[in-house]
């Protein structure tokens, strides 16, 4: 019975010890976050973001390591190390192209790659240790470098907007063009109607003078005709001045 009890007790102790160990690991674990995929263009600086949270105070013992594995496969290589000071790699394809842009006091362990090329495509892993807080998840970032071009992906909403609004825009433009042409023609007509050449002005002046002359000539002719008629009827009044009063009341001198 005692042996069975001891065995049972030992069986209970092992799970308890494992649970205690797991609890300690969870208590000291770091939480690291990084983008799962980053797209970049050839020759343009790209940021690889990495943030972390630690329950322990940040000390000089904190370290940050970035490792890289090519997209085509191969072994992992360390391309960056930080401990109070940044230590970018001095060998390999990333030599003189890695820069530190993080701030450990704010939980930032990001780096940047200068002048990326398509052969840089691969998987990057950010690892942070802040003793005694050293246990953490392992997020991976896949970098995809491409040539910058004019191609883009059309979503259904964008495509629908283009199909709906493009014809309307074309119609509005055509209407504006037609209105502009009409207004231009009206302005030209107004200008041509308001402005007259010197020849036209002189012609109009001559016509006005001729009309005035015709009217005056007609008035003179009418008067002469009346005088002749009256002279024939009252010939005696024209010959002598003795009957001046008699002739005046007949309207001869009007």
Coordinates of C-alpha atoms in Angstrom, one line a residue:
X1 CA 0.0 0.0 0.0
X2 CA 2.8 2.4 0.9
X3 CA 4.5 1.6 -2.4
X4 CA 1.4 2.2 -4.3
X5 CA 0.8 5.5 -2.5
X6 CA 4.3 6.6 -3.2
X7 CA 4.0 5.7 -6.8
X8 CA 0.7 7.6 -7.0
X9 CA 2.3 10.6 -5.2
X10 CA 5.2 10.5 -7.7
X11 CA 2.7 10.3 -10.6
X12 CA 1.0 13.4 -9.3
X13 CA 4.2 15.3 -8.7
X14 CA 5.4 15.1 -12.3
X15 CA 2.3 16.8 -13.8
X16 CA 2.5 19.5 -11.1
X17 CA 6.1 20.2 -11.9
X18 CA 5.4 20.4 -15.6
X19 CA 2.5 22.8 -15.0
X20 CA 4.7 25.0 -12.8
X21 CA 7.4 25.1 -15.5
X22 CA 4.8 26.0 -18.1
X23 CA 3.5 28.7 -15.9
X24 CA 7.0 30.2 -15.4
X25 CA 7.5 30.1 -19.2
X26 CA 4.2 31.9 -19.8
X27 CA 5.0 34.5 -17.2
X28 CA 8.3 35.4 -18.8
X29 CA 7.1 35.1 -22.4
X30 CA 7.6 37.9 -24.9
X31 CA 4.9 38.9 -27.4
X32 CA 6.4 39.7 -30.8
X33 CA 4.5 41.0 -33.8
X34 CA 5.7 41.4 -37.4
X35 CA 4.0 41.8 -40.8
X36 CA 3.4 38.4 -42.4
X37 CA 4.1 39.8 -45.9
X38 CA 5.9 42.9 -47.1
X39 CA 5.9 44.1 -50.7
X40 CA 8.7 46.3 -52.0
X41 CA 10.0 47.7 -55.3
X42 CA 13.5 47.4 -56.7
X43 CA 15.7 50.2 -55.5
X44 CA 13.2 51.7 -53.0
X45 CA 13.9 51.5 -49.3
X46 CA 11.7 49.0 -47.5
X47 CA 10.8 48.7 -43.8
X48 CA 10.6 45.4 -42.0
X49 CA 8.5 46.1 -38.9
X50 CA 8.9 44.2 -35.6
X51 CA 7.3 45.2 -32.3
X52 CA 7.4 43.4 -28.9
X53 CA 6.0 43.5 -25.4
X54 CA 7.9 42.4 -22.3
X55 CA 6.8 42.2 -18.7
X56 CA 10.4 42.8 -17.6
X57 CA 12.1 46.2 -17.6
X58 CA 14.2 47.0 -20.6
X59 CA 17.9 46.6 -19.8
X60 CA 21.2 46.6 -21.6
X61 CA 20.9 42.8 -21.8
X62 CA 18.1 43.0 -24.3
X63 CA 19.1 41.6 -27.7
X64 CA 17.5 41.7 -31.1
X65 CA 18.4 39.3 -33.9
X66 CA 17.2 39.3 -37.5
X67 CA 17.7 36.2 -39.6
X68 CA 17.1 35.5 -43.3
X69 CA 16.4 32.5 -45.5
X70 CA 16.2 32.9 -49.3
X71 CA 12.9 32.2 -50.9
X72 CA 14.4 29.5 -53.0
X73 CA 15.5 27.7 -49.8
X74 CA 18.8 27.3 -48.0
X75 CA 20.2 27.8 -44.5
X76 CA 19.3 30.7 -42.2
X77 CA 21.8 33.5 -41.8
X78 CA 22.0 36.3 -39.2
X79 CA 21.9 39.7 -41.0
X80 CA 21.5 42.0 -38.0
X81 CA 22.2 42.0 -34.2
X82 CA 21.4 44.6 -31.6
X83 CA 22.5 45.0 -28.0
X84 CA 22.6 48.6 -26.9
X85 CA 24.3 49.2 -30.3
X86 CA 23.3 48.1 -33.8
X87 CA 25.5 45.6 -35.5
X88 CA 24.4 45.1 -39.1
X89 CA 26.1 42.3 -41.1
X90 CA 29.4 43.1 -42.7
X91 CA 29.3 40.2 -45.1
X92 CA 27.0 38.7 -47.6
X93 CA 24.4 40.2 -49.9
X94 CA 23.0 42.6 -47.2
X95 CA 26.4 44.2 -46.4
X96 CA 26.0 48.0 -45.9
X97 CA 22.3 47.8 -46.7
X98 CA 20.7 47.1 -43.3
X99 CA 19.9 50.0 -41.0
X100 CA 18.4 50.1 -37.5
X101 CA 15.1 52.1 -37.3
X102 CA 13.8 50.7 -34.1
X103 CA 13.6 52.0 -30.5
X104 CA 13.7 49.2 -27.8
X105 CA 12.4 51.7 -25.1
X106 CA 9.2 51.8 -27.1
X107 CA 9.1 48.1 -28.0
X108 CA 10.2 48.6 -31.6
X109 CA 12.8 46.3 -33.2
X110 CA 12.3 47.3 -36.8
X111 CA 15.0 47.4 -39.5
X112 CA 15.2 48.8 -43.0
X113 CA 16.8 47.5 -46.2
X114 CA 18.3 49.9 -48.7
X115 CA 18.1 49.4 -52.4
X116 CA 16.3 46.0 -52.4
X117 CA 16.6 43.6 -55.3
X118 CA 14.5 40.7 -56.4
X119 CA 17.1 38.3 -55.1
X120 CA 16.4 39.6 -51.6
X121 CA 13.0 37.8 -51.7
X122 CA 12.8 35.4 -48.7
X123 CA 11.8 34.9 -45.1
X124 CA 12.9 37.2 -42.3
X125 CA 12.6 36.3 -38.6
X126 CA 12.7 38.8 -35.8
X127 CA 13.9 37.5 -32.4
X128 CA 13.9 39.5 -29.2
X129 CA 15.3 38.5 -25.7
X130 CA 15.0 40.5 -22.6
X131 CA 16.4 38.4 -19.8
X132 CA 14.9 36.8 -17.8
X133 CA 12.1 37.3 -20.4
X134 CA 13.4 35.1 -23.2
X135 CA 10.6 32.9 -24.4
X136 CA 8.5 34.2 -27.3
X137 CA 6.7 33.3 -30.4
X138 CA 8.5 33.3 -33.8
X139 CA 6.7 35.5 -36.4
X140 CA 8.0 35.3 -39.9
X141 CA 7.9 38.0 -42.6
X142 CA 8.0 37.1 -46.3
X143 CA 9.6 39.9 -48.4
X144 CA 8.5 40.1 -52.1
X145 CA 10.5 42.6 -54.2
X146 CA 9.2 43.4 -57.7
X147 CA 9.8 45.9 -60.5
X148 CA 7.6 49.0 -60.2
X149 CA 5.2 49.1 -63.1
X150 CA 1.8 50.5 -64.1
X151 CA -0.1 47.3 -63.5
X152 CA -2.6 47.2 -60.7
X153 CA -5.4 45.0 -59.5
X154 CA -8.9 46.1 -60.1
X155 CA -11.4 45.3 -57.4
X156 CA -15.0 44.8 -58.2
X157 CA -15.9 48.2 -56.6
X158 CA -13.3 50.1 -58.6
X159 CA -14.3 48.4 -61.8
X160 CA -18.0 49.2 -61.2
X161 CA -17.1 52.8 -60.5
X162 CA -15.2 53.1 -63.7
X163 CA -18.0 51.5 -65.8
X164 CA -20.6 53.8 -64.2
X165 CA -18.9 57.1 -64.0
X166 CA -16.6 57.0 -67.1
X167 CA -19.5 57.3 -69.6
X168 CA -21.1 60.1 -67.6
X169 CA -17.8 62.0 -67.5
X170 CA -17.4 61.6 -71.3
X171 CA -21.0 62.9 -71.9
X172 CA -20.4 66.0 -69.7
X173 CA -17.1 66.8 -71.5
X174 CA -18.8 66.6 -74.9
X175 CA -21.7 68.9 -73.7
X176 CA -19.2 71.4 -72.3
X177 CA -17.3 71.4 -75.7
X178 CA -20.5 72.0 -77.6
X179 CA -21.6 74.8 -75.3
X180 CA -18.2 76.4 -75.7
X181 CA -18.4 76.3 -79.5
X182 CA -21.9 77.8 -79.4
X183 CA -20.9 80.6 -77.2
X184 CA -17.9 81.3 -79.4
X185 CA -20.1 81.5 -82.5
X186 CA -22.5 83.9 -80.7
X187 CA -19.6 86.1 -79.7
X188 CA -18.3 86.2 -83.2
X189 CA -21.7 87.1 -84.6
X190 CA -22.1 89.9 -82.0
X191 CA -18.7 91.2 -82.8
X192 CA -19.4 91.1 -86.6
X193 CA -22.8 92.8 -86.1
X194 CA -21.5 95.6 -83.9
X195 CA -18.4 96.6 -85.8
X196 CA -18.7 98.1 -89.3
X197 CA -16.1 98.9 -91.8
X198 CA -15.3 102.5 -92.8
X199 CA -16.8 101.8 -96.2
X200 CA -20.1 100.7 -94.7
X201 CA -20.1 103.8 -92.4
X202 CA -19.4 106.2 -95.4
X203 CA -22.1 104.4 -97.4
X204 CA -24.7 104.9 -94.6
X205 CA -23.7 108.6 -94.3
X206 CA -24.1 109.2 -98.0
X207 CA -27.5 107.5 -98.0
X208 CA -28.6 109.6 -95.1
X209 CA -27.5 112.8 -96.9
X210 CA -29.2 111.7 -100.1
X211 CA -32.4 111.1 -98.3
X212 CA -32.2 114.5 -96.7
X213 CA -31.4 116.2 -100.0
X214 CA -34.4 114.4 -101.6
X215 CA -36.7 115.6 -98.9
X216 CA -35.5 119.2 -99.1
X217 CA -35.7 119.1 -102.9
X218 CA -39.2 117.7 -102.7
X219 CA -40.3 120.4 -100.2
X220 CA -38.8 123.1 -102.5
X221 CA -40.6 121.6 -105.6
X222 CA -43.9 121.5 -103.7
X223 CA -43.5 125.1 -102.7
X224 CA -42.6 126.2 -106.2
X225 CA -45.5 124.3 -107.6
X226 CA -47.9 125.9 -105.1
X227 CA -46.5 129.3 -106.0
X228 CA -46.9 128.7 -109.7
X229 CA -50.5 127.7 -109.1
X230 CA -51.2 130.7 -107.0
X231 CA -49.4 133.0 -109.4
X232 CA -51.6 131.8 -112.2
X233 CA -54.7 132.3 -110.2
X234 CA -53.8 135.6 -108.7
X235 CA -51.5 137.0 -111.4
X236 CA -52.3 140.5 -110.5
X237 CA -50.9 140.2 -107.0
X238 CA -47.5 139.2 -108.4
X239 CA -47.3 142.0 -111.0
X240 CA -47.9 144.9 -108.7
X241 CA -47.2 145.7 -105.1
X242 CA -50.3 147.8 -104.6
X243 CA -52.4 144.8 -103.6
X244 CA -49.9 143.4 -101.1
X245 CA -52.5 143.2 -98.3
X246 CA -55.0 141.6 -100.6
X247 CA -52.5 138.9 -101.7
X248 CA -51.2 138.1 -98.2
X249 CA -54.5 136.9 -96.9
X250 CA -54.7 134.4 -99.8
X251 CA -51.7 132.5 -98.4
X252 CA -49.4 133.2 -101.3
X253 CA -46.3 133.9 -99.2
X254 CA -46.7 131.0 -96.9

